[in-house]
PDB file of C-alpha atoms in Angstrom:
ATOM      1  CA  UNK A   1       2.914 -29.356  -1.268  1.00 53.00           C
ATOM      2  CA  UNK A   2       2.292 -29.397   2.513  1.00 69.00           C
ATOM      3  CA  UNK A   3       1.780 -31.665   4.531  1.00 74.00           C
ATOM      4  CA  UNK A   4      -1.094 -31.093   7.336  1.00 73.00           C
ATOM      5  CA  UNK A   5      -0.923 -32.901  10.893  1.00 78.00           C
ATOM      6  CA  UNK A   6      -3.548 -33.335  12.904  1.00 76.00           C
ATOM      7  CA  UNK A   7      -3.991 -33.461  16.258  1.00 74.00           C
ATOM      8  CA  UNK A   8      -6.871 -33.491  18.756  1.00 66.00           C
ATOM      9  CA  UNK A   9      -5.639 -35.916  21.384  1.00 68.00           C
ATOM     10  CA  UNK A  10      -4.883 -34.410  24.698  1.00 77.00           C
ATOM     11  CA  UNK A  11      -1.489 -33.932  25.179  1.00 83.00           C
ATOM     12  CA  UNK A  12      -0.022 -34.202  28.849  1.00 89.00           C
ATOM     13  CA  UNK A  13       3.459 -32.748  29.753  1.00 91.00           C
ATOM     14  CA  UNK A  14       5.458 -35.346  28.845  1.00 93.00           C
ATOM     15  CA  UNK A  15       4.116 -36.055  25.480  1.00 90.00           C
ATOM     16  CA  UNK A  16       4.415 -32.377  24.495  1.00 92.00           C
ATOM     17  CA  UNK A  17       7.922 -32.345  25.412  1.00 94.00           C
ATOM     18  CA  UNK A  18       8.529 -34.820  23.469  1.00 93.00           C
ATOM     19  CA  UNK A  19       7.114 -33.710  20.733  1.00 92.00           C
ATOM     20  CA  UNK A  20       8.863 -30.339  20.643  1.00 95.00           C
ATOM     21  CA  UNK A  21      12.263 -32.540  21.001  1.00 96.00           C
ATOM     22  CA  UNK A  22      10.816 -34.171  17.677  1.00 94.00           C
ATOM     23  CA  UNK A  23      10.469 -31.071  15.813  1.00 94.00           C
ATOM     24  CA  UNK A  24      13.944 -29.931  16.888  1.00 96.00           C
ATOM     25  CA  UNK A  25      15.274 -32.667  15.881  1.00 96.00           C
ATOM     26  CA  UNK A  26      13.806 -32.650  12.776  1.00 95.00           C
ATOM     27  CA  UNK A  27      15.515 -31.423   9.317  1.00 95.00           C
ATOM     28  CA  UNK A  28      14.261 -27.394   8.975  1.00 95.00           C
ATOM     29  CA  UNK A  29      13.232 -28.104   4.916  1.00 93.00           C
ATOM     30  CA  UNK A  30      10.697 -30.922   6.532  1.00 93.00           C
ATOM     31  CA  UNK A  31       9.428 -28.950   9.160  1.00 93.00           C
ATOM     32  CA  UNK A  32       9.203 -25.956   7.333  1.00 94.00           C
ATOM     33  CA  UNK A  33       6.667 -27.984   4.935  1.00 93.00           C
ATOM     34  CA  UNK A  34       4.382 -29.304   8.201  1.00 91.00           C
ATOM     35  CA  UNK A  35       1.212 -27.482   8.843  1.00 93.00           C
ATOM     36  CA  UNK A  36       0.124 -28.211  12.147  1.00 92.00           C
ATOM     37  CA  UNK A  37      -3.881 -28.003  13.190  1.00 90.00           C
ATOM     38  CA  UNK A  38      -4.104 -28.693  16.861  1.00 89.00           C
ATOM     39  CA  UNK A  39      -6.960 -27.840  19.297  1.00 87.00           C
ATOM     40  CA  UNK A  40      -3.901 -27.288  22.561  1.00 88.00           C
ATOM     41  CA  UNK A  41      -3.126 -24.398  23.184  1.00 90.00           C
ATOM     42  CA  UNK A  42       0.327 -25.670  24.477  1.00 91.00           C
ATOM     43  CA  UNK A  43       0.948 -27.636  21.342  1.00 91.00           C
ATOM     44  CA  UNK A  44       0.425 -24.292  19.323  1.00 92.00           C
ATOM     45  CA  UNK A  45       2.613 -22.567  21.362  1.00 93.00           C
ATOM     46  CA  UNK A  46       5.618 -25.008  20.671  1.00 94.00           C
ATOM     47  CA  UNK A  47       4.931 -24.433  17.259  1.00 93.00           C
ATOM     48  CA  UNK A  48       5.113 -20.844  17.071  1.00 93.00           C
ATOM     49  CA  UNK A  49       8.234 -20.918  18.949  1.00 94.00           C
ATOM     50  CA  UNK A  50       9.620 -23.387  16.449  1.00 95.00           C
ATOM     51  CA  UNK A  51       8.317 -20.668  13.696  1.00 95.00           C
ATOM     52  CA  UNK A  52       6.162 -23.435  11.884  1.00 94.00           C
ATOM     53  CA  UNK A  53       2.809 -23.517  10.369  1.00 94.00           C
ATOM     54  CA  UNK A  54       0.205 -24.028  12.809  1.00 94.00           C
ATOM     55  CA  UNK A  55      -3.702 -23.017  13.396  1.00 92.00           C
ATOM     56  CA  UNK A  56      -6.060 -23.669  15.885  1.00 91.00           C
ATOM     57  CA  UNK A  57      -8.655 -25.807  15.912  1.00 89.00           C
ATOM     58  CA  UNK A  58     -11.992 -24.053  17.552  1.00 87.00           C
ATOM     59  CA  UNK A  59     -14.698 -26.409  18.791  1.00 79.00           C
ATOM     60  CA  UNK A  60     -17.304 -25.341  21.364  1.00 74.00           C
ATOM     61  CA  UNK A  61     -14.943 -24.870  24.317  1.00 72.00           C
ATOM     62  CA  UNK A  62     -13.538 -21.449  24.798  1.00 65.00           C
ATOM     63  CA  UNK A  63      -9.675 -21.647  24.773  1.00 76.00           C
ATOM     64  CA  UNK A  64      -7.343 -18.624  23.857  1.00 87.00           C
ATOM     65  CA  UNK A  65      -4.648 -19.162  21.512  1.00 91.00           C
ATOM     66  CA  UNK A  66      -1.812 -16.363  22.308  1.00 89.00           C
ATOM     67  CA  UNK A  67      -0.155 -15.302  18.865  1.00 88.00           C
ATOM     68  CA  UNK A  68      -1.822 -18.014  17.010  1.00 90.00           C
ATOM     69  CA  UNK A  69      -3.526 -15.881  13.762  1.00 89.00           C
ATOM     70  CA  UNK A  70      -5.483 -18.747  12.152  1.00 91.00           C
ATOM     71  CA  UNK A  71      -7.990 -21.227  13.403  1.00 91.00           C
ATOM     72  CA  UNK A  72     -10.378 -23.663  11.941  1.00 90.00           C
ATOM     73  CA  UNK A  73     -13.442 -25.710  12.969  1.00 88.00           C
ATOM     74  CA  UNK A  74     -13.838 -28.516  10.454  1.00 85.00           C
ATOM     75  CA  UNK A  75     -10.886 -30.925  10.705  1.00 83.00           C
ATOM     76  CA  UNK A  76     -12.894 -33.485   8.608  1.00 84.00           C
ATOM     77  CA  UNK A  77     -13.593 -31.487   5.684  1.00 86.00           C
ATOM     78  CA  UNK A  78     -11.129 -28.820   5.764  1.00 84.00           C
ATOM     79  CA  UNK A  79     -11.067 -25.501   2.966  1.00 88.00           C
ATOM     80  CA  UNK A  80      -7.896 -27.083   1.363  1.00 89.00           C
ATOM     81  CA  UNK A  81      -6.812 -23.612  -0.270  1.00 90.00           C
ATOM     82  CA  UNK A  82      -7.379 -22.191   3.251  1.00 91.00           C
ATOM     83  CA  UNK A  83      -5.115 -24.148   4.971  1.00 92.00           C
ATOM     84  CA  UNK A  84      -2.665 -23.468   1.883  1.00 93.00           C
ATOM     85  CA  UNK A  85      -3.002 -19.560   2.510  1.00 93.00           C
ATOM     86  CA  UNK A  86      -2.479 -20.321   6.367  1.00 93.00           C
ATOM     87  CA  UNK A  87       1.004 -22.398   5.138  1.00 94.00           C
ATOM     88  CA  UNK A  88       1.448 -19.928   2.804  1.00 95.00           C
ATOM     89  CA  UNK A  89       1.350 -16.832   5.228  1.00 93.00           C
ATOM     90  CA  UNK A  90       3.723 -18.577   8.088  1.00 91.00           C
ATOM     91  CA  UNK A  91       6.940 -18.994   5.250  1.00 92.00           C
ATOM     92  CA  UNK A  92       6.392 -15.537   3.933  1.00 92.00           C
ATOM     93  CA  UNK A  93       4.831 -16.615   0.423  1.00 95.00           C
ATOM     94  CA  UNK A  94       2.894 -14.451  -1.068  1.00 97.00           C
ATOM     95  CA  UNK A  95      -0.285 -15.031  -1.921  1.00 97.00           C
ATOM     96  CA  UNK A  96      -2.215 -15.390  -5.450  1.00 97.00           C
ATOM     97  CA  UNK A  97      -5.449 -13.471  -5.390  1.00 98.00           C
ATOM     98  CA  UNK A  98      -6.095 -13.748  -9.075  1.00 97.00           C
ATOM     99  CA  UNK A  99      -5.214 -14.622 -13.118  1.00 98.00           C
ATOM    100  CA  UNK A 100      -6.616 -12.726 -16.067  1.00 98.00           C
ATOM    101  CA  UNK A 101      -6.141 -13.487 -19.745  1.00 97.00           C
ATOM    102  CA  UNK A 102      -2.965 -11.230 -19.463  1.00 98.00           C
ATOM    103  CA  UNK A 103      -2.068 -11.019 -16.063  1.00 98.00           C
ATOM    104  CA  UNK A 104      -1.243 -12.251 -12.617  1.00 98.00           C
ATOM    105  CA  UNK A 105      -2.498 -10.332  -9.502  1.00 98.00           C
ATOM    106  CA  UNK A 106      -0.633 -11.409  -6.257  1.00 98.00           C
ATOM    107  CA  UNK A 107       0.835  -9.728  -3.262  1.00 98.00           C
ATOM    108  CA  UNK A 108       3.200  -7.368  -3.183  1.00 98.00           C
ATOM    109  CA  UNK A 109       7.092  -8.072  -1.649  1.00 97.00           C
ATOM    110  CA  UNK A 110       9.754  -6.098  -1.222  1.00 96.00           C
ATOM    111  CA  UNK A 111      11.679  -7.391  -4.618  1.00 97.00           C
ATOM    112  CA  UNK A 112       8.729  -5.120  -6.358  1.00 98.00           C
ATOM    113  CA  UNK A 113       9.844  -2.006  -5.006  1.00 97.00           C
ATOM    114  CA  UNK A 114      12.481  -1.594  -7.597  1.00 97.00           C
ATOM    115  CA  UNK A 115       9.929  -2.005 -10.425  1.00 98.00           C
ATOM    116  CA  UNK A 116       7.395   0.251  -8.323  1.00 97.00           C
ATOM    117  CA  UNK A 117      10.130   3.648  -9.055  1.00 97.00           C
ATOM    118  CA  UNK A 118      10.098   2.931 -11.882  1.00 97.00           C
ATOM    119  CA  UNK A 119       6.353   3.290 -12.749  1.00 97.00           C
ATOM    120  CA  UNK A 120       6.210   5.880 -10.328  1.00 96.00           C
ATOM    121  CA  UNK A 121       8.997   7.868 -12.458  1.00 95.00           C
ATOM    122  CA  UNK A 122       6.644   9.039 -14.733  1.00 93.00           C
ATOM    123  CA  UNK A 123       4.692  12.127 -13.754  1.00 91.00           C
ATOM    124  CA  UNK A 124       1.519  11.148 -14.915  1.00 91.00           C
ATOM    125  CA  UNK A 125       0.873   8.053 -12.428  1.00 93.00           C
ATOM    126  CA  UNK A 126       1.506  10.423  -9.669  1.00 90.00           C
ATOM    127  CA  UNK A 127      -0.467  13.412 -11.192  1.00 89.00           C
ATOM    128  CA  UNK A 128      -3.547  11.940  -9.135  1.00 90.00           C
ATOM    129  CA  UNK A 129      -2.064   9.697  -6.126  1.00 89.00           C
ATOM    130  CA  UNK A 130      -0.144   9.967  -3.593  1.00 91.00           C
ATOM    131  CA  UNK A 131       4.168   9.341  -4.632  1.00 94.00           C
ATOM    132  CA  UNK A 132       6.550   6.974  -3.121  1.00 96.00           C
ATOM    133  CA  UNK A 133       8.615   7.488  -0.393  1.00 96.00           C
ATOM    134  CA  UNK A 134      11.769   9.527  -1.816  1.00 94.00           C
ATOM    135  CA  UNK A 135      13.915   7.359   0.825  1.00 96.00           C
ATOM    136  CA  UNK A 136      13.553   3.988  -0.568  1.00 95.00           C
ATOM    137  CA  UNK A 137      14.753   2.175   2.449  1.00 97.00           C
ATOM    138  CA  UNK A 138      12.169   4.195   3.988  1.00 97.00           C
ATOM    139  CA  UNK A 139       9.061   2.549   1.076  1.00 97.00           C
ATOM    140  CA  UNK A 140      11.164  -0.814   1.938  1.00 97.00           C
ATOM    141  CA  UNK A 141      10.094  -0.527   5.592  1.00 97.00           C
ATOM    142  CA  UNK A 142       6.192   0.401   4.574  1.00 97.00           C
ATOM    143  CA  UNK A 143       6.076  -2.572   2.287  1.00 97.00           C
ATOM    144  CA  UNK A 144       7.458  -4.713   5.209  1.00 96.00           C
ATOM    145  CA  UNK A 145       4.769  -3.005   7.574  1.00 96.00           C
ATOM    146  CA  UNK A 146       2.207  -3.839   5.269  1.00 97.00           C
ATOM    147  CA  UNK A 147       2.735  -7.475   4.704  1.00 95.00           C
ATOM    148  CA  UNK A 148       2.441  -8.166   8.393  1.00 92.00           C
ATOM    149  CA  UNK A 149      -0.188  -5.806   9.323  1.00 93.00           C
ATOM    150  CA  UNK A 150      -2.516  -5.443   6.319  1.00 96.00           C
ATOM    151  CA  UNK A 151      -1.910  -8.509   3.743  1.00 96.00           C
ATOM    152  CA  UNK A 152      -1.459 -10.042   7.756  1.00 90.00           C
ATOM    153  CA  UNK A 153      -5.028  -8.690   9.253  1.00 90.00           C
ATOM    154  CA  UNK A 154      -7.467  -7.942   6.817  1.00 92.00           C
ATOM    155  CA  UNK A 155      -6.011 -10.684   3.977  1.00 93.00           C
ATOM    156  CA  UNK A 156      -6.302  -8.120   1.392  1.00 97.00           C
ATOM    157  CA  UNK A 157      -4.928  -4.913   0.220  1.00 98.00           C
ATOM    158  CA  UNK A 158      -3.188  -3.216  -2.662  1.00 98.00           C
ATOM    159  CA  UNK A 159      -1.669  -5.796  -4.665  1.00 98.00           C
ATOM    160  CA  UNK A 160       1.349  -6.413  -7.273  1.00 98.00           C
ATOM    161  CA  UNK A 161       0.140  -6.254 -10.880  1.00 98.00           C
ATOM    162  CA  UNK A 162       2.388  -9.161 -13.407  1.00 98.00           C
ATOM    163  CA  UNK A 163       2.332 -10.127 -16.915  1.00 98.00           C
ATOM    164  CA  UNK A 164       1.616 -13.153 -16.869  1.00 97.00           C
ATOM    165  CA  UNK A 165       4.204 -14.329 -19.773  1.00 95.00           C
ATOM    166  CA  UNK A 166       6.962 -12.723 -18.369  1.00 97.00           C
ATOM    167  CA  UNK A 167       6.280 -11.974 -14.432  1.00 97.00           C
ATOM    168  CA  UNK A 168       7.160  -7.958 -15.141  1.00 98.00           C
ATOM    169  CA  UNK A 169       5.659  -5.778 -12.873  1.00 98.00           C
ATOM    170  CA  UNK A 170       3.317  -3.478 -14.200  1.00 98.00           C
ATOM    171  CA  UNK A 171       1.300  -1.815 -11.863  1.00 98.00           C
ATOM    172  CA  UNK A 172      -0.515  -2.262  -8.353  1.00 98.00           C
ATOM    173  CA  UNK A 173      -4.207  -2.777  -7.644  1.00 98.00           C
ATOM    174  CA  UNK A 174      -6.506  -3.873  -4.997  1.00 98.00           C
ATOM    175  CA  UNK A 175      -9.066  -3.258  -2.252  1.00 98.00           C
ATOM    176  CA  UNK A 176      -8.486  -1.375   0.877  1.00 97.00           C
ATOM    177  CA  UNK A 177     -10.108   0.331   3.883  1.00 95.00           C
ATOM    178  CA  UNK A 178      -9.974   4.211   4.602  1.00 93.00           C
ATOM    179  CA  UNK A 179     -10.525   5.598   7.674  1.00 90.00           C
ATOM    180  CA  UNK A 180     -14.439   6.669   7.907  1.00 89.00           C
ATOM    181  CA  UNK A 181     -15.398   4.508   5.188  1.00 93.00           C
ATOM    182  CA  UNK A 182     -17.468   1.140   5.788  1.00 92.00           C
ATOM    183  CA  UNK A 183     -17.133  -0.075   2.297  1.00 95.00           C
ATOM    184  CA  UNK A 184     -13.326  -1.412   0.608  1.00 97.00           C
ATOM    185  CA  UNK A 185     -11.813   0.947  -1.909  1.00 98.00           C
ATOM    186  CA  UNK A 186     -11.181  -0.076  -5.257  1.00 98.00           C
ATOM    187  CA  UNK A 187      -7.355   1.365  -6.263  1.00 97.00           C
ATOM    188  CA  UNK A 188      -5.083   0.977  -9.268  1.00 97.00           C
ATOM    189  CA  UNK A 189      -1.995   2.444 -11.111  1.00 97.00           C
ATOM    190  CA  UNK A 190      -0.768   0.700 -14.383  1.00 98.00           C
ATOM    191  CA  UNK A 191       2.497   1.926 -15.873  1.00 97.00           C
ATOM    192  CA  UNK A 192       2.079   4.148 -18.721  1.00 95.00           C
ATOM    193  CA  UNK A 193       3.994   1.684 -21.271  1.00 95.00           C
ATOM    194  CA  UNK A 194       1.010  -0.342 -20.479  1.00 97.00           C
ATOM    195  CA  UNK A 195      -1.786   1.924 -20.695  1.00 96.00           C
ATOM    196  CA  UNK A 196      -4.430   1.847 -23.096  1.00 95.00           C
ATOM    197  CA  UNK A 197      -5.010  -1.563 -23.850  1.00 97.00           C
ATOM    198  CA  UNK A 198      -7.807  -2.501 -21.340  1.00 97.00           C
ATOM    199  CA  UNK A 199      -5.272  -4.176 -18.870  1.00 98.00           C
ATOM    200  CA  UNK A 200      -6.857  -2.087 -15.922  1.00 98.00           C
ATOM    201  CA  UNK A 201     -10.412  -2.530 -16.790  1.00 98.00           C
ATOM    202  CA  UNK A 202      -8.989  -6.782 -17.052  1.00 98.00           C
ATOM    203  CA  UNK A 203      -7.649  -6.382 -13.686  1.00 98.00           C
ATOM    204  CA  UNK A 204     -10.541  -4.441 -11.708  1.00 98.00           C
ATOM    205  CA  UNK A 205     -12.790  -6.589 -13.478  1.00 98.00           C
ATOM    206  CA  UNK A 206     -11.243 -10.005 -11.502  1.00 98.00           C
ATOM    207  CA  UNK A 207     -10.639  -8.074  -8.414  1.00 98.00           C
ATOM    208  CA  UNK A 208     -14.093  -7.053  -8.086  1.00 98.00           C
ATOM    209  CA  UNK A 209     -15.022 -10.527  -8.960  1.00 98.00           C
ATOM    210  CA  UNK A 210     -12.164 -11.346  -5.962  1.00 98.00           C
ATOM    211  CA  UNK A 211     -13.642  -9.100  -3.666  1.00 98.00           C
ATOM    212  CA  UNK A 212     -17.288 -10.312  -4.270  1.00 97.00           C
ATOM    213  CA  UNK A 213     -16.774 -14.661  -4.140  1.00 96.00           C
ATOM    214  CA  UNK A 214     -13.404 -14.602  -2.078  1.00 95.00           C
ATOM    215  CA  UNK A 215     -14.227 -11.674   0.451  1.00 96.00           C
ATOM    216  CA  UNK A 216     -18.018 -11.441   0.170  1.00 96.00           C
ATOM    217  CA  UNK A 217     -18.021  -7.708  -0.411  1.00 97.00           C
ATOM    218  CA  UNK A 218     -21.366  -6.609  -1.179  1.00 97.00           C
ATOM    219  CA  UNK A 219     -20.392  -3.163  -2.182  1.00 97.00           C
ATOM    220  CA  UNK A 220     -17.588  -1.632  -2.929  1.00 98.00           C
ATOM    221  CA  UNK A 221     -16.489   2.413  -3.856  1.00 97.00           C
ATOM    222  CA  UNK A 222     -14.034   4.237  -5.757  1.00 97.00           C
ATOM    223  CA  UNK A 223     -12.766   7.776  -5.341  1.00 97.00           C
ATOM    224  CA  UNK A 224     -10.448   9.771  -7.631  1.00 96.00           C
ATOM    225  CA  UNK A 225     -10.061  13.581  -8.744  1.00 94.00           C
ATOM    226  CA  UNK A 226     -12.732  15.317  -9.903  1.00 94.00           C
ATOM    227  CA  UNK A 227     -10.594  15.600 -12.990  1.00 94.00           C
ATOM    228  CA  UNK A 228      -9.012  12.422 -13.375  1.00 95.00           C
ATOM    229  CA  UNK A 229     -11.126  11.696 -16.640  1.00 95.00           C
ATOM    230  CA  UNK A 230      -9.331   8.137 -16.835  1.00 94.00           C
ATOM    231  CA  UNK A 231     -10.304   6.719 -13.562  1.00 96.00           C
ATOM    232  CA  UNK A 232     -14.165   7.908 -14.093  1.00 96.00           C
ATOM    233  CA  UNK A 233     -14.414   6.221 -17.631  1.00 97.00           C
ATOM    234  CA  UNK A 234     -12.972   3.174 -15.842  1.00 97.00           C
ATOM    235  CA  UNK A 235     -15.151   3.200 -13.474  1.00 97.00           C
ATOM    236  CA  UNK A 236     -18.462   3.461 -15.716  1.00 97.00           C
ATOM    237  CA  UNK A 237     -16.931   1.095 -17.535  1.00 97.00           C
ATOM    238  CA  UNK A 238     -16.973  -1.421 -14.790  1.00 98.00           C
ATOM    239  CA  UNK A 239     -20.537  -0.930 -13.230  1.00 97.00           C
ATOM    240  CA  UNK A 240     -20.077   1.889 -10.728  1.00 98.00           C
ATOM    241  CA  UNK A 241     -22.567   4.485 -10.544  1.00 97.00           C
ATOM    242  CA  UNK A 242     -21.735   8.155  -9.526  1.00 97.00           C
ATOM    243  CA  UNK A 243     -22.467   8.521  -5.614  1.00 95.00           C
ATOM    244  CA  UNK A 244     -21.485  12.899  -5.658  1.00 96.00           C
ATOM    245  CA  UNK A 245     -18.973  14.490  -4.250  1.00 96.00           C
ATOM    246  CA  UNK A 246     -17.009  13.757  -0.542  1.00 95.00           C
ATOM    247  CA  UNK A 247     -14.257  15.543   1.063  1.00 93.00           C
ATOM    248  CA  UNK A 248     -11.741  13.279   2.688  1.00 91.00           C
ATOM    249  CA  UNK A 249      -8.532  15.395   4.704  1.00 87.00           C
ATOM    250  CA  UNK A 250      -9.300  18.962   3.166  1.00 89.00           C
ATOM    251  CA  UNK A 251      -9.546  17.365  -0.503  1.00 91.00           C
ATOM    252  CA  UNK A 252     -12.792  16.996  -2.438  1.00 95.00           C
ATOM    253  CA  UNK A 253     -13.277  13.311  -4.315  1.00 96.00           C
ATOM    254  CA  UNK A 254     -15.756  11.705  -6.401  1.00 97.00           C
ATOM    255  CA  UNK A 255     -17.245   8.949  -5.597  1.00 97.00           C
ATOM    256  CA  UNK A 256     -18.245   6.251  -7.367  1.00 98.00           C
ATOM    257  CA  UNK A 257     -20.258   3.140  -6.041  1.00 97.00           C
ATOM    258  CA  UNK A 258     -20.804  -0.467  -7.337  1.00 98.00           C
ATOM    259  CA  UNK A 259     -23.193  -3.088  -5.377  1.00 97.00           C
ATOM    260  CA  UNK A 260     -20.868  -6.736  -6.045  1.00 96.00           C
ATOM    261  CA  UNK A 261     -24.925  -8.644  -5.396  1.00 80.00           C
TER     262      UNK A 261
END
């Protein structure tokens, strides 16, 4: 539970300094669950020094808010699982994007690397991707990397696929961007212990569903190995229609479209 602050009164000097002497004052578990929505620049500054929740609130004068990644412009009626994604982000929780009957699609952390070898052992998953790093300090640093800068910018990504009985890991999937591309990429790898019961088609299913109501994708492509037979029946299993052949970095794909409206 959080709990969201307001405030939209003009702070002068003073009162800001007082305020940050407040929140230094104050015990680290309570701050930690404050999410502050302030319109001052100033104000949001303290905050981010403090490292606590905070995002601007926009109205129709132009102010800049250095570092500040989040804003919003109803304080009335705010998106209540917006501003819990915004509290979410600043103490390094990672998000839920999705359930399925089975499973739990969320963001990936660094704990899933471990379980991420081990799917990736199996020659198979990597007969049509691209592997893991063989350093794994050095996949530990990309995973980091990505949290900030992808999960961070765009808000989506490839994600961590769980059971949802047990939490395992099982796989990854998700939407992402490719350079020369306009539309998001549909990706996935399930671990072959969990192949061939429909647990991919489950999970691209909700993540389309994700990308369409969540993300407001109106279209959204797929592009595998001319002979990777699996990812083609997935994919006409899903909706996508077959868009020809593309050559991305010296390698020819197919490609495989869907239209979310």
């Amino acid at each position: 539970m959080i709990t969201k602050i307001i405030l939209e009164k003009e702070l002068n000097a003073e009162e800001l300094q007082n305020l940050e002497i407040l929140f230094r004052e104050t015990r680290r578990e309570i701050l930690d669950s404050f999410l502050i929505l302030t319109d001052s620049p100033e104000l949001a500054g303290i905050c981010r020094k403090l490292n606590m929740a905070v995002a601007a609130v926009l109205s129709d004068e132009t102010k800049s808010f250095p570092g500040i990644s989040y804003a919003v412009t109803d304080v009335e009626n705010p998106d209540e699982s917006y501003l819990e994604k915004i509290w979410q982000r600043s103490r390094k929780i990672p998000w839920k994007i999705c359930v399925t009957k089975r499973c739990l699609v969320r963001e990936s952390i660094q704990e899933d690397v471990e379980s991420f070898y081990r799917i990736y052992r199996d020659e198979s998953i990597t007969a049509y991707m691209e592997d893991l790093f063989q350093d794994k300090e050095a996949e530990l640093a990309y995973i980091r990397e990505y949290i900030e800068k992808i999960y961070g910018f765009y808000g989506f990504g490839m994600w961590t696929v769980c059971l949802r009985e047990t939490g395992e890991v099982i796989g990854r999937a998700g939407l992402s961007m490719r350079e020369g591309f306009e539309e998001p990429e549909l990706g996935y790898v399930i671990g072959k212990e969990w192949q061939r019961q429909g647990i991919a088609t489950e999970v691209c299913r909700a993540i389309l569903d994700y990308g369409r109501d969540e993300l407001g994708f109106s279209q959204v492509r797929a592009l595998m190995h001319p002979e990777n037979a699996a990812s083609r029946k997935l994919c006409v299993k899903l909706g996508f229609s077959y868009g020809g052949e593309v050559e991305v970095e010296k390698e020819v794909y197919s490609r495989y479209e869907i239209l979310l409206r």
